[in-house]
Amino acid sequence: RPVIKAQSSPDYAPDSQFYKIEAILRPWRVAHVSSGLMKMGIRGVTVSDVRGFGAQGGSMERQAGSEFSENMFLAKVKMEIVVSKDQVEAVIDKIIEEARTGEIGDGKIFLIPVSDVIRIRTGERGEKAERMMGGLADIISTASSN
Ligand code: ATP
Ligand code: GLN
């Protein structure tokens, strides 16, 4: 498969220290995506089973009426990953690499600024809460201190 990367990113607006990457994926690609993310040091991921309608549903000839009807929605998985700004592009490229088939229905990625992160156990906020032990930031700082 050819490597497809996200086209060069503009400065994200609005600017934020953290972003949530929300990816709508084919259910059978989720294991590939999550193991790819794990290997690069992503430790915090949330997934939900969702149902969606996009070009894939629209490409099918059906439905006499113009109303959305229950059976137009296809099973998808929503994956949500909050990371620091400097990790966003690497995560997006990994998701594309692992999720893409090149066929209609591969899904979409939304990028959402996040105002704060709070760790419930400790009450920590911001960078302390967003950092995860052995995570990507730790891997990068260990590599550069050697
Ligand atoms: P603690 O050290 O208290 O365990 P933690 O930061 O490791 O805190 P968890 O309490 O283990 O966080 O996380 C609970 C859930 O929160 C996870 O199962 C996951 O769904 C979600 N989650 C945690 N961090 C992230 C993140 N950065 N992005 C998306 N989801 C996350
Ligand atoms: N940015 C965090 C870190 O490097 C990882 C965030 C995540 O795993 N979602 O520790």
PDB file of C-alpha atoms and ligand atoms in Angstrom:
ATOM      1  CA  ARG A   1       0.000   0.000   0.000  1.00  0.00           C
ATOM      2  CA  PRO A   2       1.290   3.493  -0.756  1.00  0.00           C
ATOM      3  CA  VAL A   3       2.054   5.644   2.276  1.00  0.00           C
ATOM      4  CA  ILE A   4      -0.434   8.499   2.481  1.00  0.00           C
ATOM      5  CA  LYS A   5       0.260  11.320   4.896  1.00  0.00           C
ATOM      6  CA  ALA A   6      -1.955  14.137   5.972  1.00  0.00           C
ATOM      7  CA  GLN A   7      -1.299  17.125   3.745  1.00  0.00           C
ATOM      8  CA  SER A   8       0.868  19.778   5.421  1.00  0.00           C
ATOM      9  CA  SER A   9      -0.967  21.248   8.349  1.00  0.00           C
ATOM     10  CA  PRO A  10      -1.811  24.898   8.776  1.00  0.00           C
ATOM     11  CA  ASP A  11      -1.401  26.448  12.214  1.00  0.00           C
ATOM     12  CA  TYR A  12      -4.306  24.948  14.062  1.00  0.00           C
ATOM     13  CA  ALA A  13      -7.035  27.385  14.958  1.00  0.00           C
ATOM     14  CA  PRO A  14      -7.859  28.038  17.685  1.00  0.00           C
ATOM     15  CA  ASP A  15      -4.414  27.462  19.131  1.00  0.00           C
ATOM     16  CA  SER A  16      -4.304  25.124  22.105  1.00  0.00           C
ATOM     17  CA  GLN A  17      -1.776  23.218  24.207  1.00  0.00           C
ATOM     18  CA  PHE A  18      -3.793  19.987  23.795  1.00  0.00           C
ATOM     19  CA  TYR A  19      -5.971  18.589  21.056  1.00  0.00           C
ATOM     20  CA  LYS A  20      -8.407  15.742  20.795  1.00  0.00           C
ATOM     21  CA  ILE A  21      -8.022  13.645  17.684  1.00  0.00           C
ATOM     22  CA  GLU A  22     -11.364  12.052  16.912  1.00  0.00           C
ATOM     23  CA  ALA A  23     -11.235   9.373  14.238  1.00  0.00           C
ATOM     24  CA  ILE A  24     -14.210   7.557  12.727  1.00  0.00           C
ATOM     25  CA  LEU A  25     -12.905   4.185  11.608  1.00  0.00           C
ATOM     26  CA  ARG A  26     -13.899   0.920  10.007  1.00  0.00           C
ATOM     27  CA  PRO A  27     -14.385  -1.477  12.922  1.00  0.00           C
ATOM     28  CA  TRP A  28     -12.038  -4.090  11.456  1.00  0.00           C
ATOM     29  CA  ARG A  29      -9.159  -1.569  11.255  1.00  0.00           C
ATOM     30  CA  VAL A  30      -9.351  -0.574  14.928  1.00  0.00           C
ATOM     31  CA  ALA A  31      -6.972  -3.269  16.203  1.00  0.00           C
ATOM     32  CA  HIS A  32      -4.365  -2.199  13.644  1.00  0.00           C
ATOM     33  CA  VAL A  33      -4.745   1.462  14.558  1.00  0.00           C
ATOM     34  CA  SER A  34      -4.572   0.902  18.315  1.00  0.00           C
ATOM     35  CA  SER A  35      -1.534  -1.355  18.144  1.00  0.00           C
ATOM     36  CA  GLY A  36       0.214   1.137  15.858  1.00  0.00           C
ATOM     37  CA  LEU A  37      -0.526   3.919  18.339  1.00  0.00           C
ATOM     38  CA  MET A  38       0.665   1.794  21.281  1.00  0.00           C
ATOM     39  CA  LYS A  39       3.958   1.099  19.492  1.00  0.00           C
ATOM     40  CA  MET A  40       4.588   4.818  19.034  1.00  0.00           C
ATOM     41  CA  GLY A  41       3.960   5.560  22.735  1.00  0.00           C
ATOM     42  CA  ILE A  42       0.307   6.533  22.831  1.00  0.00           C
ATOM     43  CA  ARG A  43      -1.122   5.229  26.106  1.00  0.00           C
ATOM     44  CA  GLY A  44      -4.500   6.909  26.470  1.00  0.00           C
ATOM     45  CA  VAL A  45      -7.225   6.051  23.976  1.00  0.00           C
ATOM     46  CA  THR A  46     -11.023   5.904  24.211  1.00  0.00           C
ATOM     47  CA  VAL A  47     -13.200   4.027  21.728  1.00  0.00           C
ATOM     48  CA  SER A  48     -16.951   3.871  21.231  1.00  0.00           C
ATOM     49  CA  ASP A  49     -19.131   1.874  18.896  1.00  0.00           C
ATOM     50  CA  VAL A  50     -21.051   4.338  16.766  1.00  0.00           C
ATOM     51  CA  ARG A  51     -23.160   4.296  13.623  1.00  0.00           C
ATOM     52  CA  GLY A  52     -22.608   6.712  10.826  1.00  0.00           C
ATOM     53  CA  PHE A  53     -23.674   7.858   7.434  1.00  0.00           C
ATOM     54  CA  GLY A  54     -21.305   9.276   4.840  1.00  0.00           C
ATOM     55  CA  ALA A  55     -20.356   8.837   1.186  1.00  0.00           C
ATOM     56  CA  GLN A  56     -20.182   5.103   1.770  1.00  0.00           C
ATOM     57  CA  GLY A  57     -23.849   4.933   2.774  1.00  0.00           C
ATOM     58  CA  GLY A  58     -24.730   7.494   0.133  1.00  0.00           C
ATOM     59  CA  SER A  59     -23.093   5.481  -2.623  1.00  0.00           C
ATOM     60  CA  MET A  60     -25.569   2.688  -2.163  1.00  0.00           C
ATOM     61  CA  GLU A  61     -28.741   2.817  -4.185  1.00  0.00           C
ATOM     62  CA  ARG A  62     -31.615   2.556  -1.785  1.00  0.00           C
ATOM     63  CA  GLN A  63     -34.258   4.519   0.073  1.00  0.00           C
ATOM     64  CA  ALA A  64     -37.219   5.818  -1.826  1.00  0.00           C
ATOM     65  CA  GLY A  65     -37.694   8.750   0.556  1.00  0.00           C
ATOM     66  CA  SER A  66     -35.189  11.490   1.313  1.00  0.00           C
ATOM     67  CA  GLU A  67     -35.398  11.054   5.099  1.00  0.00           C
ATOM     68  CA  PHE A  68     -32.498   9.414   6.907  1.00  0.00           C
ATOM     69  CA  SER A  69     -33.698   5.997   7.894  1.00  0.00           C
ATOM     70  CA  GLU A  70     -32.283   3.613  10.454  1.00  0.00           C
ATOM     71  CA  ASN A  71     -30.789   1.146   7.981  1.00  0.00           C
ATOM     72  CA  MET A  72     -28.659   3.768   6.209  1.00  0.00           C
ATOM     73  CA  PHE A  73     -26.221   3.895   9.124  1.00  0.00           C
ATOM     74  CA  LEU A  74     -23.164   1.686   9.087  1.00  0.00           C
ATOM     75  CA  ALA A  75     -21.285   0.402  12.128  1.00  0.00           C
ATOM     76  CA  LYS A  76     -18.171   2.483  12.798  1.00  0.00           C
ATOM     77  CA  VAL A  77     -15.811   2.945  15.721  1.00  0.00           C
ATOM     78  CA  LYS A  78     -15.029   6.381  17.123  1.00  0.00           C
ATOM     79  CA  MET A  79     -11.534   6.647  18.567  1.00  0.00           C
ATOM     80  CA  GLU A  80     -10.637   9.642  20.727  1.00  0.00           C
ATOM     81  CA  ILE A  81      -7.061  10.484  21.676  1.00  0.00           C
ATOM     82  CA  VAL A  82      -5.999  13.590  23.578  1.00  0.00           C
ATOM     83  CA  VAL A  83      -2.375  14.568  22.993  1.00  0.00           C
ATOM     84  CA  SER A  84      -0.144  17.597  23.277  1.00  0.00           C
ATOM     85  CA  LYS A  85       0.033  19.829  20.214  1.00  0.00           C
ATOM     86  CA  ASP A  86       3.462  18.598  19.098  1.00  0.00           C
ATOM     87  CA  GLN A  87       2.178  14.990  18.936  1.00  0.00           C
ATOM     88  CA  VAL A  88      -0.864  15.660  16.763  1.00  0.00           C
ATOM     89  CA  GLU A  89       0.650  15.154  13.298  1.00  0.00           C
ATOM     90  CA  ALA A  90       2.419  11.900  14.220  1.00  0.00           C
ATOM     91  CA  VAL A  91      -0.827  10.468  15.571  1.00  0.00           C
ATOM     92  CA  ILE A  92      -2.797  11.553  12.500  1.00  0.00           C
ATOM     93  CA  ASP A  93      -0.227  10.008  10.155  1.00  0.00           C
ATOM     94  CA  LYS A  94      -0.273   6.748  12.134  1.00  0.00           C
ATOM     95  CA  ILE A  95      -4.055   6.572  12.017  1.00  0.00           C
ATOM     96  CA  ILE A  96      -4.027   7.099   8.244  1.00  0.00           C
ATOM     97  CA  GLU A  97      -1.295   4.487   7.805  1.00  0.00           C
ATOM     98  CA  GLU A  98      -3.180   1.854   9.784  1.00  0.00           C
ATOM     99  CA  ALA A  99      -6.789   2.675   8.871  1.00  0.00           C
ATOM    100  CA  ARG A 100      -6.592   3.343   5.156  1.00  0.00           C
ATOM    101  CA  THR A 101      -7.744   0.891   2.502  1.00  0.00           C
ATOM    102  CA  GLY A 102      -8.190   3.499  -0.245  1.00  0.00           C
ATOM    103  CA  GLU A 103     -11.846   2.566  -0.681  1.00  0.00           C
ATOM    104  CA  ILE A 104     -14.850   4.726   0.100  1.00  0.00           C
ATOM    105  CA  GLY A 105     -15.718   4.380   3.777  1.00  0.00           C
ATOM    106  CA  ASP A 106     -12.214   4.636   5.279  1.00  0.00           C
ATOM    107  CA  GLY A 107     -13.503   7.331   7.631  1.00  0.00           C
ATOM    108  CA  LYS A 108     -12.539  10.786   8.796  1.00  0.00           C
ATOM    109  CA  ILE A 109     -10.431  12.526  11.424  1.00  0.00           C
ATOM    110  CA  PHE A 110     -11.546  15.598  13.348  1.00  0.00           C
ATOM    111  CA  LEU A 111      -9.164  17.761  15.373  1.00  0.00           C
ATOM    112  CA  ILE A 112     -10.588  19.543  18.398  1.00  0.00           C
ATOM    113  CA  PRO A 113      -8.818  21.950  20.770  1.00  0.00           C
ATOM    114  CA  VAL A 114      -8.936  20.864  24.420  1.00  0.00           C
ATOM    115  CA  SER A 115      -8.925  23.511  27.153  1.00  0.00           C
ATOM    116  CA  ASP A 116      -7.569  21.390  29.981  1.00  0.00           C
ATOM    117  CA  VAL A 117      -6.888  17.850  31.158  1.00  0.00           C
ATOM    118  CA  ILE A 118      -7.578  16.848  34.760  1.00  0.00           C
ATOM    119  CA  ARG A 119      -6.447  13.547  36.281  1.00  0.00           C
ATOM    120  CA  ILE A 120      -9.192  12.517  38.671  1.00  0.00           C
ATOM    121  CA  ARG A 121      -6.951  10.397  40.900  1.00  0.00           C
ATOM    122  CA  THR A 122      -4.517  13.202  41.704  1.00  0.00           C
ATOM    123  CA  GLY A 123      -6.279  16.400  40.750  1.00  0.00           C
ATOM    124  CA  GLU A 124      -3.348  17.251  38.463  1.00  0.00           C
ATOM    125  CA  ARG A 125      -4.103  19.541  35.558  1.00  0.00           C
ATOM    126  CA  GLY A 126      -2.578  20.488  32.234  1.00  0.00           C
ATOM    127  CA  GLU A 127       0.670  18.915  31.099  1.00  0.00           C
ATOM    128  CA  LYS A 128       1.038  16.842  34.278  1.00  0.00           C
ATOM    129  CA  ALA A 129      -2.356  15.277  33.722  1.00  0.00           C
ATOM    130  CA  GLU A 130      -1.944  14.764  30.006  1.00  0.00           C
ATOM    131  CA  ARG A 131       1.463  13.063  30.290  1.00  0.00           C
ATOM    132  CA  MET A 132       1.354   9.317  30.757  1.00  0.00           C
ATOM    133  CA  MET A 133       4.078   7.174  32.280  1.00  0.00           C
ATOM    134  CA  GLY A 134       6.164   5.589  29.522  1.00  0.00           C
ATOM    135  CA  GLY A 135       4.236   7.604  26.944  1.00  0.00           C
ATOM    136  CA  LEU A 136       5.419   9.312  23.789  1.00  0.00           C
ATOM    137  CA  ALA A 137       6.874  12.334  25.603  1.00  0.00           C
ATOM    138  CA  ASP A 138       8.876  10.040  27.915  1.00  0.00           C
ATOM    139  CA  ILE A 139      10.101   7.984  24.955  1.00  0.00           C
ATOM    140  CA  ILE A 140      11.267  11.118  23.126  1.00  0.00           C
ATOM    141  CA  SER A 141      12.989  12.641  26.170  1.00  0.00           C
ATOM    142  CA  THR A 142      14.734   9.338  27.001  1.00  0.00           C
ATOM    143  CA  ALA A 143      15.939   8.986  23.430  1.00  0.00           C
ATOM    144  CA  SER A 144      17.345  12.514  23.296  1.00  0.00           C
ATOM    145  CA  SER A 145      19.104  12.273  26.676  1.00  0.00           C
ATOM    146  CA  ASN A 146      21.130   9.238  25.498  1.00  0.00           C
TER     147      ASN A 146
HETATM  148  P1  ATP B   1      -4.329   7.241  36.438  1.00  0.00           P
HETATM  149  O1  ATP B   1      -2.841   7.423  36.543  1.00  0.00           O
HETATM  150  O2  ATP B   1      -5.072   7.803  37.558  1.00  0.00           O
HETATM  151  O3  ATP B   1      -4.736   5.825  36.099  1.00  0.00           O
HETATM  152  P2  ATP B   1      -4.533   7.891  33.643  1.00  0.00           P
HETATM  153  O4  ATP B   1      -4.116   9.172  33.050  1.00  0.00           O
HETATM  154  O5  ATP B   1      -3.681   6.700  33.393  1.00  0.00           O
HETATM  155  O6  ATP B   1      -4.779   8.132  35.211  1.00  0.00           O
HETATM  156  P3  ATP B   1      -6.919   6.402  33.451  1.00  0.00           P
HETATM  157  O7  ATP B   1      -7.674   6.698  34.673  1.00  0.00           O
HETATM  158  O8  ATP B   1      -6.149   5.131  33.391  1.00  0.00           O
HETATM  159  O9  ATP B   1      -5.951   7.628  33.127  1.00  0.00           O
HETATM  160  O10 ATP B   1      -7.860   6.535  32.180  1.00  0.00           O
HETATM  161  C1  ATP B   1      -9.208   6.229  32.220  1.00  0.00           C
HETATM  162  C2  ATP B   1      -9.761   6.253  30.811  1.00  0.00           C
HETATM  163  O11 ATP B   1      -9.614   7.559  30.294  1.00  0.00           O
HETATM  164  C3  ATP B   1      -9.044   5.376  29.836  1.00  0.00           C
HETATM  165  O12 ATP B   1      -9.552   4.061  29.860  1.00  0.00           O
HETATM  166  C4  ATP B   1      -9.325   6.049  28.522  1.00  0.00           C
HETATM  167  O13 ATP B   1     -10.599   5.693  28.064  1.00  0.00           O
HETATM  168  C5  ATP B   1      -9.395   7.500  28.914  1.00  0.00           C
HETATM  169  N1  ATP B   1      -8.180   8.245  28.607  1.00  0.00           N
HETATM  170  C6  ATP B   1      -7.150   8.494  29.426  1.00  0.00           C
HETATM  171  N2  ATP B   1      -6.252   9.277  28.842  1.00  0.00           N
HETATM  172  C7  ATP B   1      -6.716   9.536  27.609  1.00  0.00           C
HETATM  173  C8  ATP B   1      -6.255  10.313  26.514  1.00  0.00           C
HETATM  174  N3  ATP B   1      -5.111  10.993  26.566  1.00  0.00           N
HETATM  175  N4  ATP B   1      -7.004  10.363  25.407  1.00  0.00           N
HETATM  176  C9  ATP B   1      -8.154   9.680  25.332  1.00  0.00           C
HETATM  177  N5  ATP B   1      -8.648   8.949  26.308  1.00  0.00           N
HETATM  178  C10 ATP B   1      -7.951   8.873  27.457  1.00  0.00           C
HETATM  179  N1  GLN B   2       1.030  13.031  25.419  1.00  0.00           N
HETATM  180  C1  GLN B   2       1.069  11.909  26.322  1.00  0.00           C
HETATM  181  C2  GLN B   2       2.511  11.540  26.648  1.00  0.00           C
HETATM  182  O1  GLN B   2       3.374  11.740  25.834  1.00  0.00           O
HETATM  183  C3  GLN B   2       0.397  10.723  25.738  1.00  0.00           C
HETATM  184  C4  GLN B   2      -1.035  11.001  25.466  1.00  0.00           C
HETATM  185  C5  GLN B   2      -1.734   9.765  25.080  1.00  0.00           C
HETATM  186  O2  GLN B   2      -1.208   8.663  25.212  1.00  0.00           O
HETATM  187  N2  GLN B   2      -2.918   9.933  24.609  1.00  0.00           N
HETATM  188  O3  GLN B   2       2.729  11.048  27.730  1.00  0.00           O
END
